[in-house]
XYZ file of C-alpha atoms in Angstrom:
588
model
C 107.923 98.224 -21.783
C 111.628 97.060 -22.726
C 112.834 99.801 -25.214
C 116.845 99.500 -26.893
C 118.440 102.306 -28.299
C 121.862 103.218 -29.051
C 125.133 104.992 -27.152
C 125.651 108.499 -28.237
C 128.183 109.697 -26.227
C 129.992 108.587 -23.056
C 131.205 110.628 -20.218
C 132.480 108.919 -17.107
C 129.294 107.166 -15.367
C 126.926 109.431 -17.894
C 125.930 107.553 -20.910
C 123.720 109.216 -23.209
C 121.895 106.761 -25.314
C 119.763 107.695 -28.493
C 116.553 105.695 -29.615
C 115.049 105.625 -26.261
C 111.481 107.428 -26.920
C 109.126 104.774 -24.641
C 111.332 105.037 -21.549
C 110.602 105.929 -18.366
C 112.152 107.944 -16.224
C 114.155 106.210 -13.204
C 114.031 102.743 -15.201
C 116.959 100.135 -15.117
C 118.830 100.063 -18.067
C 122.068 97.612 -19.545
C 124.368 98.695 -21.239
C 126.537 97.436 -24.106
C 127.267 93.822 -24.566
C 128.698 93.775 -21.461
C 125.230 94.766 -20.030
C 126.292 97.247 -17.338
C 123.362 97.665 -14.836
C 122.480 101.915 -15.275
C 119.151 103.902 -14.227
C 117.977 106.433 -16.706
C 117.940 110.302 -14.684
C 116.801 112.369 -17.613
C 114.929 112.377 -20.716
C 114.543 114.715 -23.857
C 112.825 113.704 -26.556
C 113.539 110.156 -27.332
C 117.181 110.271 -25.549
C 118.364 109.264 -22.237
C 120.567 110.957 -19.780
C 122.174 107.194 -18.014
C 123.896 107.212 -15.134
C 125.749 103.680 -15.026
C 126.392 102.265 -11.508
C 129.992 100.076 -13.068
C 132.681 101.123 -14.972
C 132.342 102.782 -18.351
C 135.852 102.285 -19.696
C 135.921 100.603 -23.263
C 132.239 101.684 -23.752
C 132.209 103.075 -27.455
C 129.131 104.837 -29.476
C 127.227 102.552 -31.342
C 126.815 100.254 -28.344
C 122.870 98.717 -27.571
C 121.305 100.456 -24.405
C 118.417 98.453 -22.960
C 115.748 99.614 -21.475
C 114.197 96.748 -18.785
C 110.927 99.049 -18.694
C 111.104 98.511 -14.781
C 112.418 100.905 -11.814
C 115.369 100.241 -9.675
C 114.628 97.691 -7.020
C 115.686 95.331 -4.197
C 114.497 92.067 -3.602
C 112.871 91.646 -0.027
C 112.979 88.360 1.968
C 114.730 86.051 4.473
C 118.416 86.036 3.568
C 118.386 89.758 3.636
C 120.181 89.548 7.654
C 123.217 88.878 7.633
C 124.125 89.632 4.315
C 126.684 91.665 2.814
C 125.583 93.490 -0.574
C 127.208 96.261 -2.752
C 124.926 99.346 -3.501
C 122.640 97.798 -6.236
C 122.274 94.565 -4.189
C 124.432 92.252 -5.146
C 125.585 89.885 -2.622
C 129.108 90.246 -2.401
C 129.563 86.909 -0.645
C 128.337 84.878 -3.319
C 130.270 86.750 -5.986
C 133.007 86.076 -4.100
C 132.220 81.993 -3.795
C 132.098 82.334 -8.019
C 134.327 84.462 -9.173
C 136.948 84.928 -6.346
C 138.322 88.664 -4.982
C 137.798 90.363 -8.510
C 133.912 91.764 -9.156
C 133.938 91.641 -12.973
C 131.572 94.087 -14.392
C 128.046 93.467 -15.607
C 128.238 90.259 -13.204
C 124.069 89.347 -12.557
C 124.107 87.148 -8.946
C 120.607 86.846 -7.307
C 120.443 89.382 -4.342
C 118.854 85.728 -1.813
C 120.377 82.743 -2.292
C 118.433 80.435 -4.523
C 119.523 76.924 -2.762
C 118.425 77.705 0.959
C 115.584 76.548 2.013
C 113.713 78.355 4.661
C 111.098 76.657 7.378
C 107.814 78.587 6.625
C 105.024 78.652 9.542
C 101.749 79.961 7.753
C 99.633 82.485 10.154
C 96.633 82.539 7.665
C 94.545 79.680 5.895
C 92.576 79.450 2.852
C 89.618 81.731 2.972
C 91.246 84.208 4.575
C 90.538 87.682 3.547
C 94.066 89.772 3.397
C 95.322 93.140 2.286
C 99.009 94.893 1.838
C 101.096 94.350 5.337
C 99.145 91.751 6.859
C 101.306 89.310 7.938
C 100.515 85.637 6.496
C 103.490 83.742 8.143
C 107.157 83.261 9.997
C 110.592 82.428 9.134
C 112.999 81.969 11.724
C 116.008 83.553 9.846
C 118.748 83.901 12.657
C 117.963 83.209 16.164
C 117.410 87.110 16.821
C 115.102 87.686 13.864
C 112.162 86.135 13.064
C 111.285 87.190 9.202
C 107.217 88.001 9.311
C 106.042 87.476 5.419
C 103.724 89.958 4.668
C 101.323 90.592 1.826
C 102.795 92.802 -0.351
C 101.783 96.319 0.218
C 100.032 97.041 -3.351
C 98.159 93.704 -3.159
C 95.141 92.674 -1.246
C 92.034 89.830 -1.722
C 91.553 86.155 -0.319
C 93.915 83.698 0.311
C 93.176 80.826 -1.990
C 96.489 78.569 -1.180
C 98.439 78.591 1.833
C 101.497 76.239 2.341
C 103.489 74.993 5.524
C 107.035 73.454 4.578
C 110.361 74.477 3.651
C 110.874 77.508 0.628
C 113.595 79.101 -1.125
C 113.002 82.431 -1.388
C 111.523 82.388 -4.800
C 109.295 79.825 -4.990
C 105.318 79.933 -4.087
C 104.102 79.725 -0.579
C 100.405 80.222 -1.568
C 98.081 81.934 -3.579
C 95.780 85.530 -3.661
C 93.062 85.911 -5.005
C 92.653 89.633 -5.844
C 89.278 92.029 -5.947
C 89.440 91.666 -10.026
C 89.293 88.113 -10.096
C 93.230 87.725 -10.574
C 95.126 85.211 -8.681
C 98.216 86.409 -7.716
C 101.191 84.396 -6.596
C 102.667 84.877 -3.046
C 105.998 84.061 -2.144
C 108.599 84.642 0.700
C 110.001 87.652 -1.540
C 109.013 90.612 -3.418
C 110.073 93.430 -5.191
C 109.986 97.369 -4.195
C 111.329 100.198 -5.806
C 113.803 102.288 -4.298
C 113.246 105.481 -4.537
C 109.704 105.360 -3.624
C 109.138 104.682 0.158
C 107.319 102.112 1.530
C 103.741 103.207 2.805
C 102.553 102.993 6.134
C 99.097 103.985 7.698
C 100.192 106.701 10.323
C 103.429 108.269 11.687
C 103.584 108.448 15.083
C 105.016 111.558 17.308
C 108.969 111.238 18.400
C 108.304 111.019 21.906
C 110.455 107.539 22.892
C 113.762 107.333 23.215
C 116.133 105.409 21.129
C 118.439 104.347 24.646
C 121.647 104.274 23.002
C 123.598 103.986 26.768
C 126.241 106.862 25.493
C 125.997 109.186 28.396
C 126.522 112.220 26.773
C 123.608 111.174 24.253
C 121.138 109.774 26.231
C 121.414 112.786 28.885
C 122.378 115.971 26.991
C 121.665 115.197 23.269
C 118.831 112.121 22.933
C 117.345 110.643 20.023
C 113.693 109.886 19.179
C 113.094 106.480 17.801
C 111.942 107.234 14.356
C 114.380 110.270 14.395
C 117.116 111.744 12.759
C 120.469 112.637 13.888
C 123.728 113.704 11.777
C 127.180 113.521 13.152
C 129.727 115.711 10.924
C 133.395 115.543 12.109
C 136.688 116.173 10.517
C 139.126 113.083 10.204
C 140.103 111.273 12.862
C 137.104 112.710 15.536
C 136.106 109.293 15.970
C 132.445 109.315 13.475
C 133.033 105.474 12.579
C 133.365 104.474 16.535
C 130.501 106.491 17.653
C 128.429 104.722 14.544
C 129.552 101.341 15.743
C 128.977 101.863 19.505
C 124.904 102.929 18.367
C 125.008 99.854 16.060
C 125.813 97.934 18.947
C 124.134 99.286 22.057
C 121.324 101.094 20.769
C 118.049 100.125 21.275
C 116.775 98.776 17.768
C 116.071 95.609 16.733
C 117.459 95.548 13.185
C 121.169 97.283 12.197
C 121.465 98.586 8.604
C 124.804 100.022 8.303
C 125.853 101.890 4.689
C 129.522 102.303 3.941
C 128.669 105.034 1.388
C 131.562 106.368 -0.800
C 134.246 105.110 2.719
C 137.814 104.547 1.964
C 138.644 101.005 1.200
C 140.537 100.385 4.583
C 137.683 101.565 6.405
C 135.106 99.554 4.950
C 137.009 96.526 5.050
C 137.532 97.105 8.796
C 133.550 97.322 8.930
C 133.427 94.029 7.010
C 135.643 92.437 9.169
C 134.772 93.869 12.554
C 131.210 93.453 12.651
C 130.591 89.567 12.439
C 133.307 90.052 14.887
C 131.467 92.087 17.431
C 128.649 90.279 20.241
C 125.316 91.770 20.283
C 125.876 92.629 24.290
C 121.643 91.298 24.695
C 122.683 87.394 23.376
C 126.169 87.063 23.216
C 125.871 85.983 19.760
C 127.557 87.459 16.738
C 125.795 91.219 15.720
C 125.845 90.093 12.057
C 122.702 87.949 13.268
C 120.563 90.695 13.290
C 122.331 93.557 10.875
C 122.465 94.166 6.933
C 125.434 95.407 5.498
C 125.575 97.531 2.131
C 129.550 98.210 1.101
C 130.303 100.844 -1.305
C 133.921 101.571 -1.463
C 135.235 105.670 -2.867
C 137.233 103.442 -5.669
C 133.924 102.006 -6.676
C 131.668 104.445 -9.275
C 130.552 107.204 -7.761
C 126.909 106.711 -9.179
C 126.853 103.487 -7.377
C 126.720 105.517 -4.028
C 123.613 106.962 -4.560
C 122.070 103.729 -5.078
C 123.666 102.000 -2.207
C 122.219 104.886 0.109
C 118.162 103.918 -1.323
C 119.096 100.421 -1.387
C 119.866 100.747 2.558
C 116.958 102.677 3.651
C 114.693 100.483 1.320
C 115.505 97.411 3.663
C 114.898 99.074 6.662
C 111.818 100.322 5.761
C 110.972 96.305 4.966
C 112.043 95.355 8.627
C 110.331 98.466 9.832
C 106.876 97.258 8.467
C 107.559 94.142 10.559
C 107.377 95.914 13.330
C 110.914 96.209 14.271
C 112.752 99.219 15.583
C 115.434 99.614 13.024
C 118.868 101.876 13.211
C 120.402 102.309 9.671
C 123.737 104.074 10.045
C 125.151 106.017 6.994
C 128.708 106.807 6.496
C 129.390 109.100 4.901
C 126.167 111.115 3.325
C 128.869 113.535 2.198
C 130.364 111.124 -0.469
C 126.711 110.679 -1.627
C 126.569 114.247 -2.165
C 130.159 114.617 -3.944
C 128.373 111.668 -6.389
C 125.311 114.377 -7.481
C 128.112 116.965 -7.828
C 129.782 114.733 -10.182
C 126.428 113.751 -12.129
C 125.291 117.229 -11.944
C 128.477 118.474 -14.032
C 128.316 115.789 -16.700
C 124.674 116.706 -17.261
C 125.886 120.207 -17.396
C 123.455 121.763 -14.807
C 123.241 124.990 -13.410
C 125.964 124.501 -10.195
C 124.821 125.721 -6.579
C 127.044 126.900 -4.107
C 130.351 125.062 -4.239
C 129.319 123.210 -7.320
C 126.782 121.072 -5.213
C 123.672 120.994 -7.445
C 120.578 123.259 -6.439
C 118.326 120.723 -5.882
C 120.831 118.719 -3.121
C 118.933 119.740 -0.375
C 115.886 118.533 -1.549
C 118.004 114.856 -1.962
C 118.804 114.646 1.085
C 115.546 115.716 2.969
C 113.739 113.038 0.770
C 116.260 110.423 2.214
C 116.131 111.352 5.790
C 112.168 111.992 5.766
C 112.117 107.895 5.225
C 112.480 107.953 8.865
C 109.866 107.900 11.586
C 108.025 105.658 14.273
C 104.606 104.757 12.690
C 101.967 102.344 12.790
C 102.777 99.741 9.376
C 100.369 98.414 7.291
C 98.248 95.476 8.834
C 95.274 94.568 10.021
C 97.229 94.069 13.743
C 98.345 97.827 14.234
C 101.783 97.161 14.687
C 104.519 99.777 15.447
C 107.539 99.808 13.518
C 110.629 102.478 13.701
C 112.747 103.604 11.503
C 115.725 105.751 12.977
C 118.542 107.622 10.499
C 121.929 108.165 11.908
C 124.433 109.780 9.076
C 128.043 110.668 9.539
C 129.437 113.588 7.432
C 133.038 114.365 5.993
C 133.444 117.742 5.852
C 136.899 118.383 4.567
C 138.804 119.806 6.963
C 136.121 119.945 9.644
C 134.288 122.700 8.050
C 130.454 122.743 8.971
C 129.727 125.918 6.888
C 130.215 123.604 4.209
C 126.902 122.888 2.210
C 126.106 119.255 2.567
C 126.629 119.293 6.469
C 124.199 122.952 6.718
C 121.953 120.960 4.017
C 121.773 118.305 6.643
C 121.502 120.439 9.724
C 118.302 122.151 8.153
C 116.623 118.784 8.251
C 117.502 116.481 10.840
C 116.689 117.156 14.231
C 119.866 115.860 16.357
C 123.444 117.183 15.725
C 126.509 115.155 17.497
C 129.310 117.642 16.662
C 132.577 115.713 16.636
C 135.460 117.822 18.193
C 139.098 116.795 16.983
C 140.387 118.417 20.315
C 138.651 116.290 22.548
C 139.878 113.155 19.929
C 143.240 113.898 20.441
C 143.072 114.854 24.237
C 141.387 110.938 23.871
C 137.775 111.872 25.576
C 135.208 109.332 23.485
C 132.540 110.169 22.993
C 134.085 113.128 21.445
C 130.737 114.959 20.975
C 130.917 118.479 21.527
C 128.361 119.278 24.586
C 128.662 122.947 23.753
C 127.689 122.671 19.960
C 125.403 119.742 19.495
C 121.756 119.875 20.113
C 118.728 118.027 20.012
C 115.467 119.119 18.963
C 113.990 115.993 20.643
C 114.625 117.489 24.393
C 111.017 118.746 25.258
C 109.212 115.587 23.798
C 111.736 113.049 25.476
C 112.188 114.643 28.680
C 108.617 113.822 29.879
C 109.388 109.989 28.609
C 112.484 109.848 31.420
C 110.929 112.252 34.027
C 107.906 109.473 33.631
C 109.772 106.445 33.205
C 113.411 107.093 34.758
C 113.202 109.582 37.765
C 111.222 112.498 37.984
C 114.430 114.660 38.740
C 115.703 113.678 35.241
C 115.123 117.095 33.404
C 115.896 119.215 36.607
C 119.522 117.542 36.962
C 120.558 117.327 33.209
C 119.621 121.003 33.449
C 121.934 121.965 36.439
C 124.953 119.583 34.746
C 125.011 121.454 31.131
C 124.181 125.162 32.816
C 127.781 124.638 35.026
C 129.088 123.367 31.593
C 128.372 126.596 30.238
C 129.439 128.359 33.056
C 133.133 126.439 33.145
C 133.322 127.742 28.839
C 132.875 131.742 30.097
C 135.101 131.027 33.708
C 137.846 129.157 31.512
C 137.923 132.983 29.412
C 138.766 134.672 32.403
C 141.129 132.089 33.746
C 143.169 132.187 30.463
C 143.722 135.987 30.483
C 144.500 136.673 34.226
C 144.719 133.043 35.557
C 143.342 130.977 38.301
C 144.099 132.918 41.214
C 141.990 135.559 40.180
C 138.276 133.357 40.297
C 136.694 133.580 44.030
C 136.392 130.251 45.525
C 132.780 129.468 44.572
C 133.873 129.855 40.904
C 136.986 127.714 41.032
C 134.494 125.261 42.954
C 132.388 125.254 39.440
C 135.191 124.389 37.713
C 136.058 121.824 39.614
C 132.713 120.465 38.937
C 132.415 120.926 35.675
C 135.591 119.057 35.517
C 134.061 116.242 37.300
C 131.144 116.071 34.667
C 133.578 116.151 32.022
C 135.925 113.578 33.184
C 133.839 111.396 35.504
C 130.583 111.352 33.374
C 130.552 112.510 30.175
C 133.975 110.523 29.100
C 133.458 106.838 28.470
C 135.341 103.741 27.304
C 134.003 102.017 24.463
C 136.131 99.073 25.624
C 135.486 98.780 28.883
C 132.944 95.716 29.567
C 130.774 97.758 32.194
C 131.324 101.365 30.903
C 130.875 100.719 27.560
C 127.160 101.064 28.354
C 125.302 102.700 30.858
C 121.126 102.104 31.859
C 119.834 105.490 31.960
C 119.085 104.784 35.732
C 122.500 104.616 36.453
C 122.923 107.511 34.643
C 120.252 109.350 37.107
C 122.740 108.131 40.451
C 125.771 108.902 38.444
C 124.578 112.389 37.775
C 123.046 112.964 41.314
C 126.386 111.748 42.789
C 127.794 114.485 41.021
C 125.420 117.360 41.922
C 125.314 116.163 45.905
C 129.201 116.597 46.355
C 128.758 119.902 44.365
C 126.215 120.898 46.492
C 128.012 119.552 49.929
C 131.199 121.549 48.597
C 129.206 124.633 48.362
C 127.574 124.388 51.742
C 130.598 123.477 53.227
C 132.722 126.493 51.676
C 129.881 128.794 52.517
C 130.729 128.054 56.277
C 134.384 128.501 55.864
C 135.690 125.473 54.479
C 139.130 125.846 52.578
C 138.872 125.090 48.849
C 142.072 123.154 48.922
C 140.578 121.086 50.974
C 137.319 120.643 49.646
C 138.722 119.924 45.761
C 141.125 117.444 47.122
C 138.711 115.206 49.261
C 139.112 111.514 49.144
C 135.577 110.734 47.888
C 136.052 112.328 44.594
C 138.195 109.336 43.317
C 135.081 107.208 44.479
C 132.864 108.911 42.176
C 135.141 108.916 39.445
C 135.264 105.170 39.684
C 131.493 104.890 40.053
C 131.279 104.333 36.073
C 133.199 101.167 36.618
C 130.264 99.769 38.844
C 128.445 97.059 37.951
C 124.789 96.749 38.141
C 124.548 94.478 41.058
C 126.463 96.643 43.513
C 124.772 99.679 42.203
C 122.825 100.559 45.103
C 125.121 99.564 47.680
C 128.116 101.443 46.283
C 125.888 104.273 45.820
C 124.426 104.292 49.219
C 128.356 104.096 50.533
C 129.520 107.222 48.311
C 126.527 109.349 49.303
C 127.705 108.994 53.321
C 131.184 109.609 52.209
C 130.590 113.039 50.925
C 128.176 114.113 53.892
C 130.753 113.076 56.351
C 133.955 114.611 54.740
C 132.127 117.730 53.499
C 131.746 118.107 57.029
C 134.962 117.174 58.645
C 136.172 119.553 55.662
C 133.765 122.405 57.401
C 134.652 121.722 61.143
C 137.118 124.231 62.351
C 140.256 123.331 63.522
């Protein structure tokens, strides 16, 4: 029901409007002449509590506030891939086309464009008995994504109409005939709120692997697909290259990346590097299969926390298809600085550093969205939903309360270490901090589907990890020459894990992504000179010797290897170390 009432008072992106008894809580609202687009967050008595997602400058008491009587949503569709959209879905492409560089406020663009027309390939006919998620036909929207239409998932009855041919996204494809006798239109869109998540019939247990082919996350640290992983760093640690080497080489179908609250410079080096960069599968350009929402810190800060629903809305929608989506968040922590804004001007009760109380509760209703789960349908299909988000905390501070907020709910942690980002080791993911929850479910996946040694050998390279963190103690308070042979031989290891496995170039056309098999033989290469080493020294080798032996280089340079010679470079390494292991033990 469309209710108007009037501005009281105006504070930053808080309006408070009088005359508003009928309202709703959560309903879109416009404001002023100008019609602002605002969503109502509180309501006493007959006045609303607005938080407006443009500028408020110029606004003045006395101004109309209207009430549109329906909840903030996004329009769902073909068109969706591929485009670039501010935080309450606006494409910023076709603003661009009408009103050049400058986004005037209270501008109204259709989030799909109205003049496309898209091929539509009906998988139902007339007589057809359907319910919410069943999928009723194809669009081809890119080459990489076919679009399934699906009934939408509050609607169900018989087909009536059904219509091959070419659509715009808005017009009628066919008709439903509903359980009450109504007949509903269906068309290649719909509407869904965003702040209430899309249902599904069952989640699914976290026991697949997103394969992401970042060493150090795929062997130490993995990620279930439906899960949820957070990686806080301070400036500079490299969050917004880690976040584009996922987008690119992880295993999802569907990229939805969310500059939430960035810095101009960095979002417009998102905008212009993604069309840029080749989905390594196709070849073809990664925009053809990824969704962009751009939210910029000189943009309203109430804006960000729609841009972050907004995002996870349309992943759930390509989720429900039955796609493995990624959505990427950066940064979750300039979502949270927009509540501690909004909090303040509603003059709440503060929480610890003037967060408010209920922040935690935020974000573990945005990150629960996630999840691997069987979608609505009468086909059973399985859909993921995996939620990566980068936090800011100033100065690198993780006792800070949106990044322990965050580490209380997700279940991977990717600490970013500005040391290793300045000694220029990428991924620079700190194997002595970060965890992953996932590690007992996943391991049985890659023992099963891998190598059955997978588990035992990630287990021996992070325990002499460990080990090189207490010997490097000792070495720094009475130096090297004190550690026995066998310890200096760890180190040496370790150093090879470090350096030789765990460090990878994001630019480098093989290295840039490793299979996890050739993670296994990377990793046993490793291990079988440690172990030869060992063997060796225990028989009298010299250390000297046994650090310094030619074969070391080889396995350094393994990472470089391309999949064809895999096995036969592998095969010539592995006789290497045998035989100068042993020329390294033969006395003299």
């Amino acid at each position: 029901m469309a209710v108007t009432g009037v501005i009281e008072k105006v504070a930053g992106p808080l309006v408070v409007a009088a005359g508003m008894r009928g309202a709703n809580m959560f309903d879109v609202v416009r404001v002023a002449d100008s019609r602002l687009i605002g969503e109502i967050i509180e309501m006493q008595g007959g006045k609303a509590s607005v938080q407006v997602y443009e500028e408020t400058s110029g606004l003045k008491p006395g101004a109309p506030v209207e009430s549109t009587g329906e909840p903030m949503s996004v329009l769902l569709g073909p068109g969706l891939i591929g485009g670039i959209y501010d935080g309450i879905q606006r494409p910023l492409d076709a603003i661009k086309r009408r009103l050049g560089s400058r986004l005037e406020r209270g501008v109204e663009e259709k989030a799909l464009d109205e003049t496309k027309k898209w091929k539509f390939t009906p998988r139902v006919k007339a007589g057809d008995g359907v319910s919410g998620g069943d999928i009723i036909g194809v669009v081809q929207e890119t080459q990489l994504v076919e679009h399934r239409v699906m009934v939408p998932p509050n609607l169900s009855g018989t087909i009536t109409v059904i219509s091959a041919g070419e659509f715009t996204s808005y017009e009628e494809i066919g008709m439903l005939k509903t359980g009450t006798g109504e007949s509903v239109p269906l068309k290649l869109s719909h509407n869904w709120p965003v702040r209430r998540g899309r249902p599904y019939k069952q989640k699914l247990s976290p026991d697949v692997p997103l394969i992401t082919g970042q060493r150090v996350v795929d062997t130490f640290f993995p990620i279930a697909k439906g899960g949820t992983a957070t990686v806080p760093g301070p400036f500079g640690s490299g969050k917004t290259v880690v976040q584009h080497q996922l987008a690119k080489w992880a295993a999802a179908d569907i990229v939805v990346y969310i500059g939430c609250g960035e810095r101009g410079n960095e979002m417009t080096d998102v905008l212009l590097e993604f069309p840029e960069l080749k989905d390594p599968k196709t070849g073809r350009s990664l925009m053809e299969r990824t969704v962009l929402i751009a939210n910029t810190s000189d943009m309203p800060v109430a804006a960000r926390e729609a841009s972050v629903y907004t995002g996870i809305t349309i992943a759930e929608y390509f989720r429900d298809m039955g796609y493995s989506v990624a959505l990427m968040a950066d940064s979750t922590s300039r979502w949270a600085e927009a509540l501690r804004e909004m909090s303040g001007r509603l003059e709440e009760m503060p929480g610890e550093e003037g967060y408010p109380a209920y922040l935690g509760s935020r974000l573990a209703q945005f990150y629960e969205r996630s999840g691997r789960v069987v979608a609505l349908g009468a086909d059973g299909r399985e859909g993921a939903l995996s939620v990566i988000g980068a936090v800011s905390p100033a100065g690198g501070d993780i006792s800070e309360p949106v990044t322990q907020a965050t580490l209380r709910i997700v279940k991977v942690y990717w600490g970013l270490d500005a040391n290793l980002a300045y000694s220029r080791h990428f991924p620079a993911i700190n194997w002595l901090t970060s965890y992953s929850l996932y590690d007992d479910q996943l391991g049985g996946w890659f023992n099963k589907n891998v190598d059955s040694d997978w588990t035992g050998l990630r287990a021996r390279m992070m325990r002499l990890l460990q080990e090189e963190a207490e010997l490097q103690e000792i070495v720094q308070l009475v130096g090297m020459d004190a550690l026995s042979p066998s310890d200096r031989l760890k180190l040496e290891a370790a150093r090879s894990i470090r350096e030789d496995y765990l460090h990878q170039d994001a630019f480098h056309e093989v290295d840039t992504y490793t299979t996890p098999e050739k993670q296994v033989v990377m990793m046993d290469l490793v291990l079988r000179w440690y172990d030869a080493a060992c063997a060796a020294l225990q028989i009298g080798a010299p250390i000297n010797k046994l650090v310094s032996l030619p074969v070391r280089e080889a396995i350094g340079r393994f990472k470089y290897t391309s999949q064809a010679e895999l096995i036969a470079s592998c095969e010539r390494i592995k006789k290497a170390i045998e035989n100068e292991a042993a020329d390294a033990a033969r006395t003299e």
